[in-house]
Amino acid sequence: MLRRPRRNRKSESIRKLVSEHRVSADDLIMPLFIVDGINHSEVINSLPVARRMSLDFLLDEIKECVHYGLHTFILFPKIPDSKKDKTASYSYDPDNFYLKAATEIKSSFPDITLISDVAMDPYSIDGHDGLVYNGIIENDETLEILCKMSLAQAKAGFDILGPSDMMDHRVQAIRDHLDKNNYKDTGIMSYTAKYSSAFYGPFRDALDSAPIDDPDIPPHKKSYQMDPANSTEALIEAEMDMIEGADYLMVKPALHYLDIIKSLKDNFALPIAAYHVSGECAMLIAACQNKWLEYEKVMPETLLSIKRAGADAIITYFAKEYLKLSNTT
Ligand code: PBG
């Protein structure tokens, strides 16, 4: 036997020497949910690792994350119903608490990278990522709203914008609009391959952003998010985003779409981000709470699998917990 792969697994030292992948703080992006007001820190039942926080609590949370080495955050707003309308107009209102919070976060922590969410759904009475008109999502009209939202976010100080809506050609529309207004250095992390997944449930609980999801009442998120049965379509989306000026390509969800992460990594010379979504975290937490799985082991293994598939950056609700754990082991 000339080849004995077990020789490279002989000792801890050799195993470390030949180890190919490792998840570090630099790979992780921490999602944060913000609510208006002060002194709020609310539990999200279906996602016990995350909380909905007002800015005061959020600044403390960021400070703790920074202490553990995290430096990149993605911020999502929970918008009160009274601010929602058909056209998501509050999303670019200069008085919007989400925009004001971004400015304050960046002035308190100038060295961190702050990523936004560009989508109509938190602000829309229809709960959709696009403008609903006669039961249809109007792509091109939505782009105009996304452009206004993007410029407001760039002005507020977000470093990178995260269009999560899946409208066609939104990267180009946003890039042009930012450039015209002299925000040439604001980046775009495009949700390139965002699937119409059932694993977003806890996130929609967190933000109260579930669409009116009745199969008899169109439209459905399936009319813009990708079909979980498809993979070649992801290549078309990636090519468009690349040509249109995206700085990062994202795959979402992550764990159930590792093949897509790998395929984008192999085919495109852009950094690949993967969104380990709320439902994927929740199922792991539930199994661990039942003592069916060991949290300290399965959680790091999960993040490692996403990294190994080719993700350069991983958005995960476990970001802080992972680093806390690595500090103790
Ligand atoms: C939509 C958006 C969603 C998530 C991030 N941005 C949900 C959706 O499409 O309904 C989900 C993230 C998660 O489940 O963790 N703007």
PDB file of C-alpha atoms in Angstrom, residues 35-304:
ATOM      1  CA  VAL A  35     -36.525  48.508  15.919  1.00  0.00           C
ATOM      2  CA  ASP A  36     -37.387  52.146  16.473  1.00  0.00           C
ATOM      3  CA  GLY A  37     -37.328  53.672  19.950  1.00  0.00           C
ATOM      4  CA  ILE A  38     -35.148  53.100  22.978  1.00  0.00           C
ATOM      5  CA  ASN A  39     -34.743  50.377  25.546  1.00  0.00           C
ATOM      6  CA  HIS A  40     -36.071  47.528  23.408  1.00  0.00           C
ATOM      7  CA  SER A  41     -34.412  44.154  23.298  1.00  0.00           C
ATOM      8  CA  GLU A  42     -36.951  41.590  22.219  1.00  0.00           C
ATOM      9  CA  VAL A  43     -36.607  37.852  21.938  1.00  0.00           C
ATOM     10  CA  ILE A  44     -37.468  36.264  18.611  1.00  0.00           C
ATOM     11  CA  ASN A  45     -39.113  32.971  19.503  1.00  0.00           C
ATOM     12  CA  SER A  46     -38.210  31.094  16.367  1.00  0.00           C
ATOM     13  CA  LEU A  47     -34.626  32.390  16.354  1.00  0.00           C
ATOM     14  CA  PRO A  48     -33.288  32.363  19.904  1.00  0.00           C
ATOM     15  CA  VAL A  49     -29.729  33.462  18.970  1.00  0.00           C
ATOM     16  CA  ALA A  50     -30.941  36.817  17.653  1.00  0.00           C
ATOM     17  CA  ARG A  51     -32.856  39.724  19.189  1.00  0.00           C
ATOM     18  CA  ARG A  52     -34.706  42.737  17.891  1.00  0.00           C
ATOM     19  CA  MET A  53     -33.026  45.750  19.438  1.00  0.00           C
ATOM     20  CA  SER A  54     -33.349  49.494  19.569  1.00  0.00           C
ATOM     21  CA  LEU A  55     -30.231  51.488  18.724  1.00  0.00           C
ATOM     22  CA  ASP A  56     -29.040  51.857  22.341  1.00  0.00           C
ATOM     23  CA  PHE A  57     -28.936  48.071  22.832  1.00  0.00           C
ATOM     24  CA  LEU A  58     -27.621  47.544  19.346  1.00  0.00           C
ATOM     25  CA  LEU A  59     -24.568  49.736  19.961  1.00  0.00           C
ATOM     26  CA  ASP A  60     -23.722  47.586  22.998  1.00  0.00           C
ATOM     27  CA  GLU A  61     -24.204  44.448  20.938  1.00  0.00           C
ATOM     28  CA  ILE A  62     -21.880  45.739  18.213  1.00  0.00           C
ATOM     29  CA  LYS A  63     -19.299  46.625  20.844  1.00  0.00           C
ATOM     30  CA  GLU A  64     -19.381  43.071  22.162  1.00  0.00           C
ATOM     31  CA  CYS A  65     -19.130  41.621  18.647  1.00  0.00           C
ATOM     32  CA  VAL A  66     -16.163  43.873  17.883  1.00  0.00           C
ATOM     33  CA  HIS A  67     -14.523  42.610  21.073  1.00  0.00           C
ATOM     34  CA  TYR A  68     -14.725  39.092  19.629  1.00  0.00           C
ATOM     35  CA  GLY A  69     -13.123  40.246  16.386  1.00  0.00           C
ATOM     36  CA  LEU A  70     -16.190  40.742  14.185  1.00  0.00           C
ATOM     37  CA  HIS A  71     -16.058  43.776  11.926  1.00  0.00           C
ATOM     38  CA  THR A  72     -18.844  43.340   9.392  1.00  0.00           C
ATOM     39  CA  PHE A  73     -22.555  43.676  10.103  1.00  0.00           C
ATOM     40  CA  ILE A  74     -25.736  43.532   8.048  1.00  0.00           C
ATOM     41  CA  LEU A  75     -28.623  45.555   9.396  1.00  0.00           C
ATOM     42  CA  PHE A  76     -32.363  44.834   8.923  1.00  0.00           C
ATOM     43  CA  PRO A  77     -35.176  47.118  10.107  1.00  0.00           C
ATOM     44  CA  LYS A  78     -38.522  46.189  11.639  1.00  0.00           C
ATOM     45  CA  ILE A  79     -40.840  48.877  10.344  1.00  0.00           C
ATOM     46  CA  PRO A  80     -44.024  49.750  12.250  1.00  0.00           C
ATOM     47  CA  ASP A  81     -47.217  49.112  10.245  1.00  0.00           C
ATOM     48  CA  SER A  82     -48.097  52.807  10.410  1.00  0.00           C
ATOM     49  CA  LYS A  83     -45.069  53.598   8.214  1.00  0.00           C
ATOM     50  CA  LYS A  84     -45.856  51.025   5.523  1.00  0.00           C
ATOM     51  CA  ASP A  85     -47.451  51.934   2.217  1.00  0.00           C
ATOM     52  CA  LYS A  86     -47.771  50.688  -1.341  1.00  0.00           C
ATOM     53  CA  THR A  87     -44.548  52.299  -2.581  1.00  0.00           C
ATOM     54  CA  ALA A  88     -42.267  51.831   0.454  1.00  0.00           C
ATOM     55  CA  SER A  89     -41.837  55.602   0.654  1.00  0.00           C
ATOM     56  CA  TYR A  90     -40.567  55.468   4.239  1.00  0.00           C
ATOM     57  CA  SER A  91     -37.496  53.573   2.976  1.00  0.00           C
ATOM     58  CA  TYR A  92     -35.985  56.801   1.636  1.00  0.00           C
ATOM     59  CA  ASP A  93     -37.530  59.247   4.088  1.00  0.00           C
ATOM     60  CA  PRO A  94     -34.596  61.161   5.666  1.00  0.00           C
ATOM     61  CA  ASP A  95     -36.356  60.736   9.006  1.00  0.00           C
ATOM     62  CA  ASN A  96     -36.270  56.932   8.717  1.00  0.00           C
ATOM     63  CA  PHE A  97     -34.869  55.503  11.980  1.00  0.00           C
ATOM     64  CA  TYR A  98     -32.962  52.787  10.093  1.00  0.00           C
ATOM     65  CA  LEU A  99     -31.012  55.375   8.083  1.00  0.00           C
ATOM     66  CA  LYS A 100     -30.361  57.518  11.154  1.00  0.00           C
ATOM     67  CA  ALA A 101     -29.180  54.453  13.067  1.00  0.00           C
ATOM     68  CA  ALA A 102     -26.700  53.614  10.295  1.00  0.00           C
ATOM     69  CA  THR A 103     -25.179  57.073  10.563  1.00  0.00           C
ATOM     70  CA  GLU A 104     -24.858  56.749  14.305  1.00  0.00           C
ATOM     71  CA  ILE A 105     -23.419  53.228  14.170  1.00  0.00           C
ATOM     72  CA  LYS A 106     -20.778  54.337  11.673  1.00  0.00           C
ATOM     73  CA  SER A 107     -19.843  57.359  13.739  1.00  0.00           C
ATOM     74  CA  SER A 108     -19.492  55.206  16.877  1.00  0.00           C
ATOM     75  CA  PHE A 109     -17.614  52.427  15.034  1.00  0.00           C
ATOM     76  CA  PRO A 110     -15.922  54.000  11.993  1.00  0.00           C
ATOM     77  CA  ASP A 111     -13.798  50.925  11.293  1.00  0.00           C
ATOM     78  CA  ILE A 112     -16.601  48.419  10.886  1.00  0.00           C
ATOM     79  CA  THR A 113     -18.270  47.586   7.581  1.00  0.00           C
ATOM     80  CA  LEU A 114     -22.006  48.101   7.560  1.00  0.00           C
ATOM     81  CA  ILE A 115     -24.201  46.396   4.974  1.00  0.00           C
ATOM     82  CA  SER A 116     -27.802  47.413   4.261  1.00  0.00           C
ATOM     83  CA  ASP A 117     -30.891  45.613   3.026  1.00  0.00           C
ATOM     84  CA  VAL A 118     -32.273  47.052  -0.197  1.00  0.00           C
ATOM     85  CA  ALA A 119     -35.790  45.683  -0.627  1.00  0.00           C
ATOM     86  CA  MET A 120     -39.316  46.955  -0.391  1.00  0.00           C
ATOM     87  CA  ASP A 121     -40.747  44.166   1.757  1.00  0.00           C
ATOM     88  CA  PRO A 122     -40.148  45.624   5.254  1.00  0.00           C
ATOM     89  CA  TYR A 123     -41.813  48.884   4.129  1.00  0.00           C
ATOM     90  CA  SER A 124     -44.561  47.552   1.900  1.00  0.00           C
ATOM     91  CA  ILE A 125     -48.161  46.915   2.929  1.00  0.00           C
ATOM     92  CA  ASP A 126     -48.111  44.046   0.436  1.00  0.00           C
ATOM     93  CA  GLY A 127     -45.032  42.535   2.106  1.00  0.00           C
ATOM     94  CA  HIS A 128     -43.423  42.019  -1.281  1.00  0.00           C
ATOM     95  CA  ASP A 129     -39.995  43.008  -2.563  1.00  0.00           C
ATOM     96  CA  GLY A 130     -41.521  44.779  -5.531  1.00  0.00           C
ATOM     97  CA  LEU A 131     -44.329  47.141  -6.378  1.00  0.00           C
ATOM     98  CA  VAL A 132     -47.582  45.185  -6.630  1.00  0.00           C
ATOM     99  CA  TYR A 133     -49.964  46.349  -9.306  1.00  0.00           C
ATOM    100  CA  ASN A 134     -52.988  44.319 -10.396  1.00  0.00           C
ATOM    101  CA  GLY A 135     -51.582  41.188  -8.815  1.00  0.00           C
ATOM    102  CA  ILE A 136     -48.249  41.536 -10.614  1.00  0.00           C
ATOM    103  CA  ILE A 137     -44.823  42.645  -9.390  1.00  0.00           C
ATOM    104  CA  GLU A 138     -43.752  45.524 -11.617  1.00  0.00           C
ATOM    105  CA  ASN A 139     -40.027  45.061 -12.219  1.00  0.00           C
ATOM    106  CA  ASP A 140     -39.024  48.372 -13.791  1.00  0.00           C
ATOM    107  CA  GLU A 141     -41.153  50.585 -11.549  1.00  0.00           C
ATOM    108  CA  THR A 142     -39.634  48.790  -8.561  1.00  0.00           C
ATOM    109  CA  LEU A 143     -36.136  49.685  -9.781  1.00  0.00           C
ATOM    110  CA  GLU A 144     -36.912  53.385  -9.389  1.00  0.00           C
ATOM    111  CA  ILE A 145     -37.868  52.842  -5.758  1.00  0.00           C
ATOM    112  CA  LEU A 146     -34.787  50.688  -5.131  1.00  0.00           C
ATOM    113  CA  CYS A 147     -32.596  53.449  -6.550  1.00  0.00           C
ATOM    114  CA  LYS A 148     -34.042  56.041  -4.185  1.00  0.00           C
ATOM    115  CA  MET A 149     -33.692  53.653  -1.254  1.00  0.00           C
ATOM    116  CA  SER A 150     -30.097  52.862  -2.223  1.00  0.00           C
ATOM    117  CA  LEU A 151     -29.049  56.488  -2.499  1.00  0.00           C
ATOM    118  CA  ALA A 152     -30.613  57.247   0.902  1.00  0.00           C
ATOM    119  CA  GLN A 153     -28.679  54.330   2.414  1.00  0.00           C
ATOM    120  CA  ALA A 154     -25.412  55.401   0.795  1.00  0.00           C
ATOM    121  CA  LYS A 155     -25.935  58.927   2.137  1.00  0.00           C
ATOM    122  CA  ALA A 156     -26.647  57.512   5.593  1.00  0.00           C
ATOM    123  CA  GLY A 157     -23.207  55.909   5.591  1.00  0.00           C
ATOM    124  CA  PHE A 158     -23.739  52.238   4.734  1.00  0.00           C
ATOM    125  CA  ASP A 159     -20.518  50.906   3.203  1.00  0.00           C
ATOM    126  CA  ILE A 160     -22.138  48.189   1.117  1.00  0.00           C
ATOM    127  CA  LEU A 161     -25.710  47.912  -0.128  1.00  0.00           C
ATOM    128  CA  GLY A 162     -27.436  44.548  -0.200  1.00  0.00           C
ATOM    129  CA  PRO A 163     -30.198  44.359  -2.808  1.00  0.00           C
ATOM    130  CA  SER A 164     -32.236  41.314  -1.740  1.00  0.00           C
ATOM    131  CA  ASP A 165     -35.242  41.801  -3.989  1.00  0.00           C
ATOM    132  CA  MET A 166     -34.376  39.718  -7.095  1.00  0.00           C
ATOM    133  CA  MET A 167     -35.735  42.253  -9.597  1.00  0.00           C
ATOM    134  CA  ASP A 168     -34.055  42.017 -13.008  1.00  0.00           C
ATOM    135  CA  HIS A 169     -31.238  44.530 -13.624  1.00  0.00           C
ATOM    136  CA  ARG A 170     -31.388  46.127 -10.206  1.00  0.00           C
ATOM    137  CA  VAL A 171     -27.619  46.043  -9.763  1.00  0.00           C
ATOM    138  CA  GLN A 172     -27.105  48.129 -12.877  1.00  0.00           C
ATOM    139  CA  ALA A 173     -29.875  50.559 -11.943  1.00  0.00           C
ATOM    140  CA  ILE A 174     -28.478  51.022  -8.432  1.00  0.00           C
ATOM    141  CA  ARG A 175     -24.845  51.266  -9.607  1.00  0.00           C
ATOM    142  CA  ASP A 176     -25.728  53.953 -12.181  1.00  0.00           C
ATOM    143  CA  HIS A 177     -27.764  55.913  -9.691  1.00  0.00           C
ATOM    144  CA  LEU A 178     -25.033  55.807  -7.045  1.00  0.00           C
ATOM    145  CA  ASP A 179     -22.348  56.812  -9.546  1.00  0.00           C
ATOM    146  CA  LYS A 180     -24.405  59.688 -10.904  1.00  0.00           C
ATOM    147  CA  ASN A 181     -24.781  60.988  -7.379  1.00  0.00           C
ATOM    148  CA  ASN A 182     -21.107  60.571  -6.637  1.00  0.00           C
ATOM    149  CA  TYR A 183     -21.327  57.548  -4.347  1.00  0.00           C
ATOM    150  CA  LYS A 184     -18.780  55.648  -6.426  1.00  0.00           C
ATOM    151  CA  ASP A 185     -17.214  53.908  -3.450  1.00  0.00           C
ATOM    152  CA  THR A 186     -20.384  52.459  -1.988  1.00  0.00           C
ATOM    153  CA  GLY A 187     -20.259  48.734  -2.753  1.00  0.00           C
ATOM    154  CA  ILE A 188     -22.982  46.338  -3.828  1.00  0.00           C
ATOM    155  CA  MET A 189     -23.378  42.863  -2.374  1.00  0.00           C
ATOM    156  CA  SER A 190     -26.004  41.413  -4.636  1.00  0.00           C
ATOM    157  CA  TYR A 191     -28.331  38.637  -3.504  1.00  0.00           C
ATOM    158  CA  THR A 192     -27.462  36.960  -6.790  1.00  0.00           C
ATOM    159  CA  ALA A 193     -29.055  33.569  -6.293  1.00  0.00           C
ATOM    160  CA  LYS A 194     -31.826  34.054  -3.784  1.00  0.00           C
ATOM    161  CA  TYR A 195     -34.120  31.074  -3.717  1.00  0.00           C
ATOM    162  CA  SER A 196     -37.808  30.972  -2.949  1.00  0.00           C
ATOM    163  CA  SER A 197     -37.082  29.016   0.195  1.00  0.00           C
ATOM    164  CA  ALA A 198     -39.209  27.940   3.130  1.00  0.00           C
ATOM    165  CA  PHE A 199     -36.198  28.502   5.390  1.00  0.00           C
ATOM    166  CA  TYR A 200     -36.849  32.252   5.808  1.00  0.00           C
ATOM    167  CA  GLY A 201     -39.696  31.708   8.272  1.00  0.00           C
ATOM    168  CA  PRO A 202     -38.029  32.940  11.493  1.00  0.00           C
ATOM    169  CA  PHE A 203     -36.671  36.043   9.729  1.00  0.00           C
ATOM    170  CA  ARG A 204     -40.179  36.966   8.632  1.00  0.00           C
ATOM    171  CA  ASP A 205     -41.308  36.489  12.244  1.00  0.00           C
ATOM    172  CA  ALA A 206     -38.482  38.740  13.367  1.00  0.00           C
ATOM    173  CA  LEU A 207     -39.455  41.532  11.006  1.00  0.00           C
ATOM    174  CA  ASP A 208     -43.125  40.832  10.590  1.00  0.00           C
ATOM    175  CA  SER A 209     -42.536  40.960   6.844  1.00  0.00           C
ATOM    176  CA  ALA A 210     -44.380  37.861   5.653  1.00  0.00           C
ATOM    177  CA  PRO A 211     -46.205  38.494   2.394  1.00  0.00           C
ATOM    178  CA  ILE A 212     -49.879  37.753   2.145  1.00  0.00           C
ATOM    179  CA  ASP A 213     -49.133  34.258   1.028  1.00  0.00           C
ATOM    180  CA  ASP A 214     -52.312  32.812  -0.338  1.00  0.00           C
ATOM    181  CA  PRO A 215     -51.869  30.685  -3.457  1.00  0.00           C
ATOM    182  CA  ASP A 216     -55.149  32.138  -4.740  1.00  0.00           C
ATOM    183  CA  ILE A 217     -53.995  35.742  -4.329  1.00  0.00           C
ATOM    184  CA  PRO A 218     -51.154  36.568  -6.698  1.00  0.00           C
ATOM    185  CA  PRO A 219     -48.357  37.496  -6.766  1.00  0.00           C
ATOM    186  CA  HIS A 220     -46.125  35.025  -5.014  1.00  0.00           C
ATOM    187  CA  LYS A 221     -42.448  35.447  -4.056  1.00  0.00           C
ATOM    188  CA  LYS A 222     -41.911  32.612  -6.533  1.00  0.00           C
ATOM    189  CA  SER A 223     -42.449  35.129  -9.319  1.00  0.00           C
ATOM    190  CA  TYR A 224     -39.092  36.731  -8.481  1.00  0.00           C
ATOM    191  CA  GLN A 225     -37.103  34.460  -6.148  1.00  0.00           C
ATOM    192  CA  MET A 226     -35.481  31.404  -7.737  1.00  0.00           C
ATOM    193  CA  ASP A 227     -36.932  27.916  -7.925  1.00  0.00           C
ATOM    194  CA  PRO A 228     -35.078  25.538  -5.539  1.00  0.00           C
ATOM    195  CA  ALA A 229     -35.086  22.987  -8.351  1.00  0.00           C
ATOM    196  CA  ASN A 230     -32.798  25.102 -10.542  1.00  0.00           C
ATOM    197  CA  SER A 231     -29.061  25.580 -10.621  1.00  0.00           C
ATOM    198  CA  THR A 232     -28.107  26.745 -14.135  1.00  0.00           C
ATOM    199  CA  GLU A 233     -30.259  29.845 -13.663  1.00  0.00           C
ATOM    200  CA  ALA A 234     -27.868  30.891 -10.904  1.00  0.00           C
ATOM    201  CA  LEU A 235     -25.145  31.213 -13.540  1.00  0.00           C
ATOM    202  CA  ILE A 236     -27.271  33.631 -15.574  1.00  0.00           C
ATOM    203  CA  GLU A 237     -28.019  35.701 -12.478  1.00  0.00           C
ATOM    204  CA  ALA A 238     -24.324  35.724 -11.552  1.00  0.00           C
ATOM    205  CA  GLU A 239     -23.230  36.764 -15.015  1.00  0.00           C
ATOM    206  CA  MET A 240     -25.719  39.622 -15.053  1.00  0.00           C
ATOM    207  CA  ASP A 241     -24.643  40.819 -11.603  1.00  0.00           C
ATOM    208  CA  MET A 242     -20.996  40.613 -12.559  1.00  0.00           C
ATOM    209  CA  ILE A 243     -21.508  42.629 -15.759  1.00  0.00           C
ATOM    210  CA  GLU A 244     -23.779  45.118 -13.999  1.00  0.00           C
ATOM    211  CA  GLY A 245     -21.128  45.942 -11.420  1.00  0.00           C
ATOM    212  CA  ALA A 246     -21.815  43.873  -8.297  1.00  0.00           C
ATOM    213  CA  ASP A 247     -18.830  43.695  -5.947  1.00  0.00           C
ATOM    214  CA  TYR A 248     -19.953  40.458  -4.270  1.00  0.00           C
ATOM    215  CA  LEU A 249     -22.227  37.630  -5.350  1.00  0.00           C
ATOM    216  CA  MET A 250     -24.433  36.091  -2.701  1.00  0.00           C
ATOM    217  CA  VAL A 251     -26.118  32.714  -2.473  1.00  0.00           C
ATOM    218  CA  LYS A 252     -29.080  32.352  -0.156  1.00  0.00           C
ATOM    219  CA  PRO A 253     -29.859  30.101   1.685  1.00  0.00           C
ATOM    220  CA  ALA A 254     -26.410  28.601   2.231  1.00  0.00           C
ATOM    221  CA  LEU A 255     -26.579  25.151   3.739  1.00  0.00           C
ATOM    222  CA  HIS A 256     -29.123  23.669   1.369  1.00  0.00           C
ATOM    223  CA  TYR A 257     -27.452  25.364  -1.607  1.00  0.00           C
ATOM    224  CA  LEU A 258     -23.791  24.448  -1.157  1.00  0.00           C
ATOM    225  CA  ASP A 259     -23.670  23.257  -4.775  1.00  0.00           C
ATOM    226  CA  ILE A 260     -24.642  26.749  -5.930  1.00  0.00           C
ATOM    227  CA  ILE A 261     -21.952  28.343  -3.744  1.00  0.00           C
ATOM    228  CA  LYS A 262     -19.382  26.006  -5.270  1.00  0.00           C
ATOM    229  CA  SER A 263     -20.573  26.633  -8.781  1.00  0.00           C
ATOM    230  CA  LEU A 264     -20.386  30.436  -8.424  1.00  0.00           C
ATOM    231  CA  LYS A 265     -16.988  30.196  -6.739  1.00  0.00           C
ATOM    232  CA  ASP A 266     -15.655  28.046  -9.599  1.00  0.00           C
ATOM    233  CA  ASN A 267     -17.063  30.245 -12.342  1.00  0.00           C
ATOM    234  CA  PHE A 268     -16.735  33.846 -11.180  1.00  0.00           C
ATOM    235  CA  ALA A 269     -13.777  35.881 -10.005  1.00  0.00           C
ATOM    236  CA  LEU A 270     -15.743  37.827  -7.414  1.00  0.00           C
ATOM    237  CA  PRO A 271     -15.966  37.288  -3.660  1.00  0.00           C
ATOM    238  CA  ILE A 272     -18.809  34.904  -2.850  1.00  0.00           C
ATOM    239  CA  ALA A 273     -21.027  35.501   0.162  1.00  0.00           C
ATOM    240  CA  ALA A 274     -23.395  32.900   1.567  1.00  0.00           C
ATOM    241  CA  TYR A 275     -26.403  33.649   3.736  1.00  0.00           C
ATOM    242  CA  HIS A 276     -26.889  30.983   6.387  1.00  0.00           C
ATOM    243  CA  VAL A 277     -30.539  31.867   6.838  1.00  0.00           C
ATOM    244  CA  SER A 278     -32.782  31.988   9.857  1.00  0.00           C
ATOM    245  CA  GLY A 279     -34.517  28.619   9.302  1.00  0.00           C
ATOM    246  CA  GLU A 280     -31.192  26.881   8.824  1.00  0.00           C
ATOM    247  CA  CYS A 281     -30.014  28.246  12.188  1.00  0.00           C
ATOM    248  CA  ALA A 282     -33.336  27.570  13.885  1.00  0.00           C
ATOM    249  CA  MET A 283     -33.441  23.880  12.993  1.00  0.00           C
ATOM    250  CA  LEU A 284     -29.988  23.369  14.424  1.00  0.00           C
ATOM    251  CA  ILE A 285     -30.858  25.197  17.645  1.00  0.00           C
ATOM    252  CA  ALA A 286     -34.062  23.173  18.034  1.00  0.00           C
ATOM    253  CA  ALA A 287     -32.246  19.866  17.633  1.00  0.00           C
ATOM    254  CA  CYS A 288     -29.609  20.963  20.159  1.00  0.00           C
ATOM    255  CA  GLN A 289     -32.235  22.116  22.652  1.00  0.00           C
ATOM    256  CA  ASN A 290     -33.663  18.621  22.423  1.00  0.00           C
ATOM    257  CA  LYS A 291     -30.156  17.269  23.039  1.00  0.00           C
ATOM    258  CA  TRP A 292     -30.350  15.374  19.762  1.00  0.00           C
ATOM    259  CA  LEU A 293     -27.230  17.156  18.515  1.00  0.00           C
ATOM    260  CA  GLU A 294     -24.271  18.765  20.268  1.00  0.00           C
ATOM    261  CA  TYR A 295     -24.320  22.528  19.698  1.00  0.00           C
ATOM    262  CA  GLU A 296     -20.583  23.082  20.311  1.00  0.00           C
ATOM    263  CA  LYS A 297     -19.785  20.614  17.549  1.00  0.00           C
ATOM    264  CA  VAL A 298     -22.509  20.936  14.927  1.00  0.00           C
ATOM    265  CA  MET A 299     -22.529  24.722  14.836  1.00  0.00           C
ATOM    266  CA  PRO A 300     -18.820  25.103  13.881  1.00  0.00           C
ATOM    267  CA  GLU A 301     -19.077  22.133  11.488  1.00  0.00           C
ATOM    268  CA  THR A 302     -21.994  23.849   9.764  1.00  0.00           C
ATOM    269  CA  LEU A 303     -20.071  27.081   9.212  1.00  0.00           C
ATOM    270  CA  LEU A 304     -17.043  25.123   8.039  1.00  0.00           C
TER     271      LEU A 304
END
